Structures are given as structure tokens and as C-alpha cells.
Tab-separated table of C-alpha atoms and ligand atoms in Angstrom:
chain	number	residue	atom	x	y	z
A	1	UNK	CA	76.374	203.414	67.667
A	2	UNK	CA	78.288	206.556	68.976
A	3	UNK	CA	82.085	206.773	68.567
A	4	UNK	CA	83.776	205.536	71.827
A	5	UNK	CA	86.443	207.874	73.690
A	6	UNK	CA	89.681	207.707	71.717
A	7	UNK	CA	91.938	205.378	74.717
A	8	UNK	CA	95.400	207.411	74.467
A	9	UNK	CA	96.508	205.150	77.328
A	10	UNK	CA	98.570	201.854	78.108
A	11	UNK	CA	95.808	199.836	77.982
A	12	UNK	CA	93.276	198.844	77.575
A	13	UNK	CA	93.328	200.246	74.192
A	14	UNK	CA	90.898	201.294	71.402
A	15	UNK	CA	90.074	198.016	68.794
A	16	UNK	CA	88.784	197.999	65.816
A	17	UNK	CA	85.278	197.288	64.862
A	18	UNK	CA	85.949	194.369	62.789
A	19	UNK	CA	87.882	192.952	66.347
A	20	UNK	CA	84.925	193.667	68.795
A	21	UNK	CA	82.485	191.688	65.944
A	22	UNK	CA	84.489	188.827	66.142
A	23	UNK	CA	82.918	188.410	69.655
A	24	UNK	CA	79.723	188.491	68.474
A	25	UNK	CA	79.235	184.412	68.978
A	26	UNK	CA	79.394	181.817	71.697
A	27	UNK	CA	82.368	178.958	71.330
A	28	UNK	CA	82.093	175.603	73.121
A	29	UNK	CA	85.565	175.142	74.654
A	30	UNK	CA	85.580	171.346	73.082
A	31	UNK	CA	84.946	172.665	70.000
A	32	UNK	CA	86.838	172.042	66.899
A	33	UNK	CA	86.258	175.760	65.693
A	34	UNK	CA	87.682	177.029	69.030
A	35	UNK	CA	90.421	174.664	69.460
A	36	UNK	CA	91.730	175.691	65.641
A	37	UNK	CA	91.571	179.369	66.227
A	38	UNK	CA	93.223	178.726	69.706
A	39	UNK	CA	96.303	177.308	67.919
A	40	UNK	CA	96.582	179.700	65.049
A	41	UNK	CA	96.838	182.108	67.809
A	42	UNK	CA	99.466	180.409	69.585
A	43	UNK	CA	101.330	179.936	66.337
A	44	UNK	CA	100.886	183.345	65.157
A	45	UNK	CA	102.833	184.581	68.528
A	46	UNK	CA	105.434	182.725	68.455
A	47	UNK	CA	106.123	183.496	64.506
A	48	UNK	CA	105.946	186.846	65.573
A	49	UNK	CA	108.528	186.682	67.795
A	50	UNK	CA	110.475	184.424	65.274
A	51	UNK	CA	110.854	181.522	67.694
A	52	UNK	CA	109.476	178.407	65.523
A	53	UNK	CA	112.368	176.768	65.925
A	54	UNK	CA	112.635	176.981	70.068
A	55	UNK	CA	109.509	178.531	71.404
A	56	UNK	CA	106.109	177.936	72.504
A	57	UNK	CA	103.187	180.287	73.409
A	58	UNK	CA	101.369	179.278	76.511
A	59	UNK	CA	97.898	181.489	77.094
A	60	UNK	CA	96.762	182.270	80.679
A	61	UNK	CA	93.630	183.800	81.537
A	62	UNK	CA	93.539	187.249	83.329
A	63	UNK	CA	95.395	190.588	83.079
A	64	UNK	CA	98.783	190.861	81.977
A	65	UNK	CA	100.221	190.756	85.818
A	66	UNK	CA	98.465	187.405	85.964
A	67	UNK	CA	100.655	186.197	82.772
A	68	UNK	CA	104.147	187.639	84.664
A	69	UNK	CA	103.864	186.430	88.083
A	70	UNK	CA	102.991	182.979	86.147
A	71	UNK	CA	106.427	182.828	84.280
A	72	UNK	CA	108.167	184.521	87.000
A	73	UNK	CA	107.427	181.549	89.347
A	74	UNK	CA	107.139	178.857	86.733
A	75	UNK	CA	110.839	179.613	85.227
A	76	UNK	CA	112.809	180.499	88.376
A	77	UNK	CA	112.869	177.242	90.695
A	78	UNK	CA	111.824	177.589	94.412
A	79	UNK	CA	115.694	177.584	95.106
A	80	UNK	CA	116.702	179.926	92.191
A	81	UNK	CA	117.736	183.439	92.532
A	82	UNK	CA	116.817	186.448	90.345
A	83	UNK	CA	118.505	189.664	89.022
A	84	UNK	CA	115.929	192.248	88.484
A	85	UNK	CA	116.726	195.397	86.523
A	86	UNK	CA	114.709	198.227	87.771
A	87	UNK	CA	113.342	201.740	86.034
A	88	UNK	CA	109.938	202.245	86.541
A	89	UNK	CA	106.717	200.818	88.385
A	90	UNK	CA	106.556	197.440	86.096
A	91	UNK	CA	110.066	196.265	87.308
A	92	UNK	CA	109.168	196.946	90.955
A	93	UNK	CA	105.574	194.964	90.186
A	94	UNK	CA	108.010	191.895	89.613
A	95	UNK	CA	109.853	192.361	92.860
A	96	UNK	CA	106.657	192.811	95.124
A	97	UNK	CA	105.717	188.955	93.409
A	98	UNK	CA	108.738	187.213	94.229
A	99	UNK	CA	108.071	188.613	97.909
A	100	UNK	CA	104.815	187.187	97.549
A	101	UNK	CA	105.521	183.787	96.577
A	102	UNK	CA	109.138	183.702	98.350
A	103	UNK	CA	112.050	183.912	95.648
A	104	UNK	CA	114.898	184.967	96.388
A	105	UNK	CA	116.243	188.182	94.467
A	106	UNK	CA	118.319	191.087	94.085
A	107	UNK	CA	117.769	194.367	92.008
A	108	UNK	CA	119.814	197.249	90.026
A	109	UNK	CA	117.958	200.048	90.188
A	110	UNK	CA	118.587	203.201	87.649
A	111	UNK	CA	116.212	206.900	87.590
A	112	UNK	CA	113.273	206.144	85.671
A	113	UNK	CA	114.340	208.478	82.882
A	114	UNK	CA	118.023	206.469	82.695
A	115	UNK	CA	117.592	202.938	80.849
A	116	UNK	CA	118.947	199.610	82.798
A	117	UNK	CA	122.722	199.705	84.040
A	118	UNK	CA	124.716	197.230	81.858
A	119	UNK	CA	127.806	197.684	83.259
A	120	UNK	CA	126.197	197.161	86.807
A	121	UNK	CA	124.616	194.341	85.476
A	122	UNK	CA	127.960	192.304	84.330
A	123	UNK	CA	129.352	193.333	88.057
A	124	UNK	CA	126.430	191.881	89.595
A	125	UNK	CA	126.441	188.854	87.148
A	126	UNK	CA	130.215	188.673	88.106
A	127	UNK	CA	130.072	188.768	91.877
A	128	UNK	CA	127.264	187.058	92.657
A	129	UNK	CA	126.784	183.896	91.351
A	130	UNK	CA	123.551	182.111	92.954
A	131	UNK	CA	121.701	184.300	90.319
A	132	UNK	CA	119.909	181.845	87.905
A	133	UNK	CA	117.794	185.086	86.132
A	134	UNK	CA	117.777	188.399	84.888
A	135	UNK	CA	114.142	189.686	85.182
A	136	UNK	CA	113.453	193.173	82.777
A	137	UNK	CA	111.301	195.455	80.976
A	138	UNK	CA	111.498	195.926	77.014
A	139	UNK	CA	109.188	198.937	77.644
A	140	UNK	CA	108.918	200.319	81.170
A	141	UNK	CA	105.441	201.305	80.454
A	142	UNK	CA	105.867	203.857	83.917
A	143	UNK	CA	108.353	206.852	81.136
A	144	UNK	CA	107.956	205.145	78.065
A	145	UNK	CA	111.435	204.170	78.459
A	146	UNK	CA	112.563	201.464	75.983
A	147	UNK	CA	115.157	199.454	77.749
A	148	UNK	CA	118.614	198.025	75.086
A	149	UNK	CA	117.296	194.088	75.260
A	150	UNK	CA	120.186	193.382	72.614
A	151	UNK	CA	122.819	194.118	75.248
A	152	UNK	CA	120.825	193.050	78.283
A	153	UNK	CA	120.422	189.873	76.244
A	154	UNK	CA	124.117	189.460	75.264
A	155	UNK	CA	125.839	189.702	79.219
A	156	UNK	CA	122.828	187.656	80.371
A	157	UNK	CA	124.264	184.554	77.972
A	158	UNK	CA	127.738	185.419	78.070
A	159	UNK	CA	127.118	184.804	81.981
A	160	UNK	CA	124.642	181.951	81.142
A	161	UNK	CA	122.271	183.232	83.375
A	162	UNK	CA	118.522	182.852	81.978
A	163	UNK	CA	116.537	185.657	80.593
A	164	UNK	CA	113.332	186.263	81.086
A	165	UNK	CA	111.804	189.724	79.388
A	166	UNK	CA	108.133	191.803	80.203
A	167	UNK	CA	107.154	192.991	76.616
A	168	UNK	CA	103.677	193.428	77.562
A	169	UNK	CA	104.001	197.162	76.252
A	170	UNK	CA	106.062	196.535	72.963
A	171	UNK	CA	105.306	193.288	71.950
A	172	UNK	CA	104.210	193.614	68.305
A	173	UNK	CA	105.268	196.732	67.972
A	174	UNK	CA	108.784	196.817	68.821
A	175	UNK	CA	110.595	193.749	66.595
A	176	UNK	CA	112.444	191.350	69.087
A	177	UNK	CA	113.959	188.189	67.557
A	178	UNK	CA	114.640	185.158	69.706
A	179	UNK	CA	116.953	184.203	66.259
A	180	UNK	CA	119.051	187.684	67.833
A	181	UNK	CA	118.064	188.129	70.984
A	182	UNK	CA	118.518	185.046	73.802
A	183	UNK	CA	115.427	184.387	75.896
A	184	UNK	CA	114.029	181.956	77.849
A	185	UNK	CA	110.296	183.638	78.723
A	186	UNK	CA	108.689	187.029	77.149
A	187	UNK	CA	105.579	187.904	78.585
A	188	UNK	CA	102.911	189.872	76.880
A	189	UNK	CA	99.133	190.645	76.666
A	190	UNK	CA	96.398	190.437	74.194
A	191	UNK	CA	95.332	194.086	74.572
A	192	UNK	CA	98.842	196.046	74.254
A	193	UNK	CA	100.053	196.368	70.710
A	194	UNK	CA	98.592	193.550	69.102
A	195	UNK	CA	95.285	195.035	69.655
A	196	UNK	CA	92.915	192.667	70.836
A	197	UNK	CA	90.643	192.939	73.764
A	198	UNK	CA	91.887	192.271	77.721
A	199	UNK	CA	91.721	189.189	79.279
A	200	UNK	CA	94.777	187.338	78.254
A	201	UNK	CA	98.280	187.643	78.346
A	202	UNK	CA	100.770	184.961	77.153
A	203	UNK	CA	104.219	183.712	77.749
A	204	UNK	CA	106.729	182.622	74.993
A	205	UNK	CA	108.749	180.240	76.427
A	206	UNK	CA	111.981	178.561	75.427
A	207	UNK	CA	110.541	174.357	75.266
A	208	UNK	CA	113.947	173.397	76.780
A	209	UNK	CA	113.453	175.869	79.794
A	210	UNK	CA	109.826	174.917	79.633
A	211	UNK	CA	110.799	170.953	79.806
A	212	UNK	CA	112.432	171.795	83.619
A	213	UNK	CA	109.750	173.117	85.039
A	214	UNK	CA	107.613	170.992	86.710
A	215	UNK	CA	106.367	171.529	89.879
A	216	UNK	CA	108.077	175.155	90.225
A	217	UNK	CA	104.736	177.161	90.404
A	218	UNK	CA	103.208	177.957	93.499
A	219	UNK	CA	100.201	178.313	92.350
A	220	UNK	CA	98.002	175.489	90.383
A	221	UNK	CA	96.056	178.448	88.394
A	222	UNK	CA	99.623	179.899	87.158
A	223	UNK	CA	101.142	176.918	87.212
A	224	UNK	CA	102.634	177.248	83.070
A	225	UNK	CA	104.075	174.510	82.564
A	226	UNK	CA	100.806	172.366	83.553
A	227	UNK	CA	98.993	174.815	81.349
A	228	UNK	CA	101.148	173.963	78.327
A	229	UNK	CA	101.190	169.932	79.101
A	230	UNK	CA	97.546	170.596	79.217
A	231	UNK	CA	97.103	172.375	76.208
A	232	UNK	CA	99.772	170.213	74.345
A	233	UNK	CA	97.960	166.940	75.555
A	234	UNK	CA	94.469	167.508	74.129
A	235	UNK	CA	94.799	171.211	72.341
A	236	UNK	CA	92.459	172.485	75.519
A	237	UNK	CA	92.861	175.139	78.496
A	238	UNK	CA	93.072	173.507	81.732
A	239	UNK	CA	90.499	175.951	82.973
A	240	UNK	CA	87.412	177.545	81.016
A	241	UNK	CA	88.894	179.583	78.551
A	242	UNK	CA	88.329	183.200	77.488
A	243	UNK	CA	86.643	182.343	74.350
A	244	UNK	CA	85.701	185.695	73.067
A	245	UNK	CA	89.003	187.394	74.099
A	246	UNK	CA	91.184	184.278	72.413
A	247	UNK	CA	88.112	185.081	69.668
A	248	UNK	CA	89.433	188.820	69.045
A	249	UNK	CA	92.826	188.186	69.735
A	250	UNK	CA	92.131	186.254	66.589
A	251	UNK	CA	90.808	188.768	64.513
A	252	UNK	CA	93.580	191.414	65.272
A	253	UNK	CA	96.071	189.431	64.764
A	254	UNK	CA	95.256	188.749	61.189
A	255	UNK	CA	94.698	192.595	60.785
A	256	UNK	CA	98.019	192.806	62.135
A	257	UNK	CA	99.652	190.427	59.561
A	258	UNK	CA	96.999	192.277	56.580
A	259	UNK	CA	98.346	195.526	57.366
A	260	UNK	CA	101.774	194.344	57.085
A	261	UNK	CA	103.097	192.950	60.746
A	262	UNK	CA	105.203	194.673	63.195
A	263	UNK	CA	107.141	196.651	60.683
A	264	UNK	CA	104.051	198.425	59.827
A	265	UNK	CA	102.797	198.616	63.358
A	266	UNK	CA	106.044	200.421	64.532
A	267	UNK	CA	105.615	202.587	61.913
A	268	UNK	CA	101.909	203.759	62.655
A	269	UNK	CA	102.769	204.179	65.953
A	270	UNK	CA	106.224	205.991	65.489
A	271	UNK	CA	104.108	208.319	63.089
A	272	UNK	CA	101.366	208.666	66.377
A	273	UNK	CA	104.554	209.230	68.798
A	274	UNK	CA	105.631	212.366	66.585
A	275	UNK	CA	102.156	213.763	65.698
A	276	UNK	CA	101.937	214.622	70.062
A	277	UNK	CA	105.263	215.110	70.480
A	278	UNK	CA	105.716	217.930	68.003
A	279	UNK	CA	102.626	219.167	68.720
A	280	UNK	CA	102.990	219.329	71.802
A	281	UNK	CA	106.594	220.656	72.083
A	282	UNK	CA	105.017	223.351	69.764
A	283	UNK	CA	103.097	224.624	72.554
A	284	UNK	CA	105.777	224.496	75.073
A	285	UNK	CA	105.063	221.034	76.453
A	286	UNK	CA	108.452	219.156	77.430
A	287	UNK	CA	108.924	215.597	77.378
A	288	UNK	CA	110.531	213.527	80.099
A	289	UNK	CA	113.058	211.804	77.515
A	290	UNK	CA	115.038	212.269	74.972
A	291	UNK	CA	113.868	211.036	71.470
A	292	UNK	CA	116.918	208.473	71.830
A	293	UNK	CA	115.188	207.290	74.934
A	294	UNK	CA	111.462	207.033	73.526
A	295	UNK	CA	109.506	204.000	72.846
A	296	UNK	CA	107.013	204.476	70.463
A	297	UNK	CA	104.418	203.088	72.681
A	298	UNK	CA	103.426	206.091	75.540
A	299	UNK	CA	104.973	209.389	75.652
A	300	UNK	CA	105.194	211.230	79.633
A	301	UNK	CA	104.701	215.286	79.627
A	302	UNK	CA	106.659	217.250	82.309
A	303	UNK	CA	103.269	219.193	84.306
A	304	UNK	CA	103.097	222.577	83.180
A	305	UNK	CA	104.380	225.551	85.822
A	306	UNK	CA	101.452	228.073	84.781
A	307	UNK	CA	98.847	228.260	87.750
A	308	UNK	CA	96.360	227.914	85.024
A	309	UNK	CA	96.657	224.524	84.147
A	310	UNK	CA	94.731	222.039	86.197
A	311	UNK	CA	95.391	218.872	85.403
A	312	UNK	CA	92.110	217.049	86.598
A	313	UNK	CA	90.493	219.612	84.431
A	314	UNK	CA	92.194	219.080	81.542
A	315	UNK	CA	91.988	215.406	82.187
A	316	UNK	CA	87.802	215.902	82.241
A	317	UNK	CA	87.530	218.299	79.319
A	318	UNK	CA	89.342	216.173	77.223
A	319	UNK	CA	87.504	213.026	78.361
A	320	UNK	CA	84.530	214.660	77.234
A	321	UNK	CA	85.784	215.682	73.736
A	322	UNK	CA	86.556	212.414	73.304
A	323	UNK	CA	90.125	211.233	74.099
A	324	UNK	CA	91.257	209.893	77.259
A	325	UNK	CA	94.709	210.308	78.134
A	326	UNK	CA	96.992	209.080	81.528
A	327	UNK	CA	97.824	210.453	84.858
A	328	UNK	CA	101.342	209.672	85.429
A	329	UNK	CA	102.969	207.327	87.407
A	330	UNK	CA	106.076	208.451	87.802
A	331	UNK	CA	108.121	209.375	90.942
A	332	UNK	CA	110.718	211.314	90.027
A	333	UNK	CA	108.444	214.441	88.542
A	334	UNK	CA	104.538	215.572	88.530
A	335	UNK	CA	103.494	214.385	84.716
A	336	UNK	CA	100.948	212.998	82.815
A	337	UNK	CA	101.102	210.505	79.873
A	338	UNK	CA	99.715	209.911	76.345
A	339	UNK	CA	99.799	207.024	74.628
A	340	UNK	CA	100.592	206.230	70.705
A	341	UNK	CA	99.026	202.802	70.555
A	342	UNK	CA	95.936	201.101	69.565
A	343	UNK	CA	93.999	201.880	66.785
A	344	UNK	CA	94.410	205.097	66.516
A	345	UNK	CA	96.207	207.023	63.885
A	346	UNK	CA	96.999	210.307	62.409
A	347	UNK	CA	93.468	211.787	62.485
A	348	UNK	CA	93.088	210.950	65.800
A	349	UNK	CA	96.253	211.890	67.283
A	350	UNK	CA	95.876	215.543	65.306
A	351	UNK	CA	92.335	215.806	66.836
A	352	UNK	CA	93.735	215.181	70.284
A	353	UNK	CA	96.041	217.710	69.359
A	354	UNK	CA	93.942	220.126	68.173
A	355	UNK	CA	91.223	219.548	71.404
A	356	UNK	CA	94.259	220.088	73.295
A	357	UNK	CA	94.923	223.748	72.219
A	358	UNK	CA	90.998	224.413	72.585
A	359	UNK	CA	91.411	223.381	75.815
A	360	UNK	CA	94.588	225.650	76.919
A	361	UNK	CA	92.998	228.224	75.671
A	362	UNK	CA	89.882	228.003	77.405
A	363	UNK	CA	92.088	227.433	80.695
A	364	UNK	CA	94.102	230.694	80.005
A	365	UNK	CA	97.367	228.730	80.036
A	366	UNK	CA	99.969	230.107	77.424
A	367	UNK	CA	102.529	227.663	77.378
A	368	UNK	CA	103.483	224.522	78.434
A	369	UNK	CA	106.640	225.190	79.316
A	370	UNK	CA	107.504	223.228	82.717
A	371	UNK	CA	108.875	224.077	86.351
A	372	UNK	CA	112.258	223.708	86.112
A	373	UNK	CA	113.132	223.707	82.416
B	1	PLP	C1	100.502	196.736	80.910
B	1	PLP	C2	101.753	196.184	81.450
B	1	PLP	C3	101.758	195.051	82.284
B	1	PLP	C4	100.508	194.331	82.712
B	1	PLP	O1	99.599	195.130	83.348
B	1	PLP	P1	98.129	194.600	83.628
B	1	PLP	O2	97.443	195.813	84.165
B	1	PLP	O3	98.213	193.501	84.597
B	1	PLP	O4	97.589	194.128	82.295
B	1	PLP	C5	102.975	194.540	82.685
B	1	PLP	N1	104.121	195.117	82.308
B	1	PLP	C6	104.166	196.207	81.528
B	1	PLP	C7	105.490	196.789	81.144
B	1	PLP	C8	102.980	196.788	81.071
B	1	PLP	O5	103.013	197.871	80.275
């Protein structure tokens, strides 16, 4: 079989070969096989996130929007109120839900290259006290941005509001404690850092939180709290379950834990995150943040000012080398993105790298070097 595109992207991501095997078989949902590996999954998640003690994982079928418009309407109550911090496309996403399903909500909004506003949100937990929530992004996957969830965390309890945190983009990767860090939901997805295959996402969700929850959902299909009675009550998905996805989600997960959990997984991925940056600084490429600012998860590139460089060229010659990078999203500046995760490491990275140059060269461009730098 010929080697795939490399996916330097968001998602979905590149897997191993040992995690696309593990699909090679068919799993009655009733079956005992299936029902085990579903559990060690959910297990695995919430050790990951060190939340034995106060935590449960609840699956849902579909992308990861799917899993964040579930908690989103399962946690907040039909007459609760929500605080959503706001730097990038992902926070908006939860905004343009809650219109959708009719919760009420305010937002702080900061410059997408400018993490969340603490001190704006203490005012607004100060003045306005209907909130119940504080909606936000570890990761706003839009910059790369990685958001302080420590100190989001701490005024969100010291106002004893509820927290309720998208990780979908650093979940694995990026250690979060629920021992340090005071949640009541984190969303994330089987095919971010973990590494398994799209389909999925999941919820950890504090089981006192969970345990006041009934009938919030608007939605039987999202409905978590029904999907966690369900799955408590007979170890089943209410629904027919993504076998082969829960199947590989399996398999990289216990490559995760082999190759040494999310310690190690930061590190390949920090390693990733300075192989492109370098490089590409070395070429006259600027980044949109600061290194203080940068997750180690997807890096945005300020678009070149030489005439030369054409991005949807670029874009296609580099496809067809092999590596497939990101348009960006952003709104602030013209920029593209490459991501650091999946399983890809330093040989790959340097060989974007290197196809990179080939490709400037070939373009005529002679640096990288931004508009207005
Ligand atoms: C990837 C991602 C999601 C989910 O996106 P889907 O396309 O629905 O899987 C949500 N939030 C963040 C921050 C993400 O990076």
C-alpha cells in the first residue's frame, strides 16, 4: 500500500497502522468483546484526565461539534445562563449553538492572537450574576492559541459558577488535572491528540453535575445524561454505536499509554512545533504568536508579501509531495496553518520542511518575510 499524505492539519489526523488494523473486524454491539473494550475506553479517559475520583466519560457518536453542543445543552439548564470566553472560530461555534437551541448567554471577546480576559472575566462574574457557566477553549484551534485554564478555572470557582472546557485540540496532549483544575464538562474527540480515527468525541463530566441533568437536552440524540444512564444501566450505547471508531480509539490509546502518556505526547509534539517553526522562521516565515502564546498542537504563518508566493499553489504542490497543510481561518490576518499533531514526527516534519524550500524555490519567492513585519 502507498504512503498516505502526511495530515499537517487539525484533524482529522494521520494514525498509525497498527490503529487503522484494529478496524479490520466486525463487533456485535451486545457483545461482550465490544462492551469490554467500550469501558476500558471510557476508563482510560477519564484516568487521563485524572478524574477517577469525580468523573465519568460519556461517548457520543459524530464529530467533535456533535460532542459540544451535547454538553453545552445537557449541563446548562433551559433557564441557565452562560459566560462564553471568546478568541477564535471554536468559541464563536459555541455561541451560534446556544442560539440554536435558545440559551441564554453573554460573551468576552479578546483578538485572536490575545488569550481570554481574566480580569474581564471576574467583572463579568461580579456584575452579573444569572450566569450559571463559563464556556472556553483550552486550545482555540482557529491561532493555536492555548488559553491559561488554571486561572480561568480558579475565578470560575471562586465565583462558583460551573466550568465547562472544549479540549478537543489538546486533550492528551496538553496535561489538565481535574485534581488542579475545577471542571464540570471537558469535551474532546477521538481523532485530535489521542490519535484515533473520527467519529467520536466524548465528554468528561463531573457525576454530581451529571446527577442534575435530566431532561436539560433538547435534543434526544445529544441528550448526555440519557446516554450515560443508558450506558451505566446495561454497559450499551443508546443508539448503534461506532464500533470500529470506539475499536481504534482502543488501539491508540494503549499506544498512547506504551509510549509513555501525555508527558511523552507533549513532548513529540513540542519537538514537531519547533522542527516548522525554526525552519520556517529560517526562511523568513513569521508566526502569528509568540512562543509564550503557542500550543503545541497547530502553528498559523503570517502570508508572505512577495508576489511570488501563491498560496493555492503552494497548498497543491505540497499536497502532491505528500503533506497536506491548512488554509487559515483567521480574521484578523491572511495566513495559513500547520499542524504538529498526529503521528507524525521528526522525519516527517523535516521532510515537510525540506519540500517546503523545494517549493519556494521553484516559485521564485526569497523570503517569507510578511506584509507588515
Ligand atoms: C476540532 C475542534 C472541534 C470539533 O470540530 P469537529 O470538526 O466538529 O470535529 C471543536 N473545538 C475545537 C477547539 C477543535 O479544535
Amino acid at each position: 500500500m502507498s504512503q498516505d499524505p502526511w495530515l499537517l492539519t487539525p484533524g482529522p489526523l494521520s494514525t498509525t497502522a497498527q490503529t487503522k488494523e484494529a478496524m479490520l473486524h466486525d463487533w456485535g454491539s451486545r457483545d461482550a468483546s465490544f462492551i469490554e473494550m467500550n469501558a476500558r475506553v471510557r476508563d482510560a479517559v477519564v484516568r487521563i484526565a485524572d478524574a477517577e475520583d469525580s468523573h465519568t466519560c460519556i461517548p457520543l457518536q459524530g464529530s467533535g461539534t456533535f460532542t459540544v453542543e451535547a454538553a453545552l445543552c445537557t449541563l446548562i439548564p433551559k433557564d441557565g445562563k452562560a459566560l462564553i470566553l471568546i478568541n477564535g472560530a471554536y468559541g464563536v461555534r459555541m455561541t451560534k449553538i446556544l442560539d440554536y437551541v435558545g440559551r441564554s448567554y453573554v460573551v468576552n471577546q479578546t483578538p485572536e492572537d490575545i488569550p481570554v480576559d481574566l480580569e474581564g472575566l471576574e467583572l463579568t462574574l461580579n456584575d452579573d450574576k444569572d450566569i450559571t457557566h463559563v464556556c472556553v477553549i483550552h486550545c482555540e484551534t482557529t491561532s493555536g492559541i492555548l488559553n491559561p485554564m488554571a486561572d480561568v478555572s480558579a475565578i470560575t470557582k471562586k465565583h462558583g459558577r460551573s466550568l465547562i472546557i472544549d479540549s478537543m485540540s489538546a486533550f492528551g496532549a496538553i496535561p489538565i488535572s481535574a485534581k488542579e483544575i475545577t471542571f464540570d464538562a471537558l469535551m474532546a474527540s477521538s481523532n485530535k491528540c489521542l490519535e484515533g480515527i473520527p467519529g467520536m468525541g466524548f465528554a468528561i463530566v463531573r457525576i454530581s453535575a451529571l446527577e442534575q441533568c435530566k431532561g436539560n437536552s433538547h435534543s434526544l440524540s445529544l441528550d448526555l445524561y440519557e446516554q450515560w444512564k443508558s450506558m451505566e444501566a446495561n454497559k450499551q450505547w443508546r443508539f448503534t454505536p461506532p464500533t470500529h471508531v470506539i475499536a481504534a480509539f482502543d488501539s491508540a490509546i494503549s499506544q498512547f499509554e506504551a509510549a509513555g502518556g501525555v508527558a511523552a505526547r507533549n513532548k513529540r509534539y513540542s519537538n514537531n512545533r519547533r522542527i516548522i517553526v525554526d525552519g520556517m522562521r529560517e526562511l523568513g516565515f513569521e508566526t502569528l504568536l509568540g512562543d509564550n502564546l503557542q500550543a503545541p498542537i497547530i502553528v498559523t504563518f503570517k502570508m508572505p508579501a512577495d508576489t511570488n508566493f501563491v498560496f493555492d499553489d503552494f497548498y497543491n504542490d505540497l499536497k502532491d509531495a505528500g503533506y497536506i497543510i491548512y488554509p487559515g481561518k483567521l480574521t484578523v490576518a491572511p495566513s495559513f496553518r500547520i499542524g504538529c499533531i498526529g503521528n507524525l514526527g521528526e522525519r516527517e516534519m523535516n521532510g515537510a520542511l525540506e519540500t517546503i524550500k523545494t517549493i519556494l524555490k521553484k516559485m521564485g519567492v526569497t523570503t517569507g518575510v510578511p506584509a507588515n513585519s
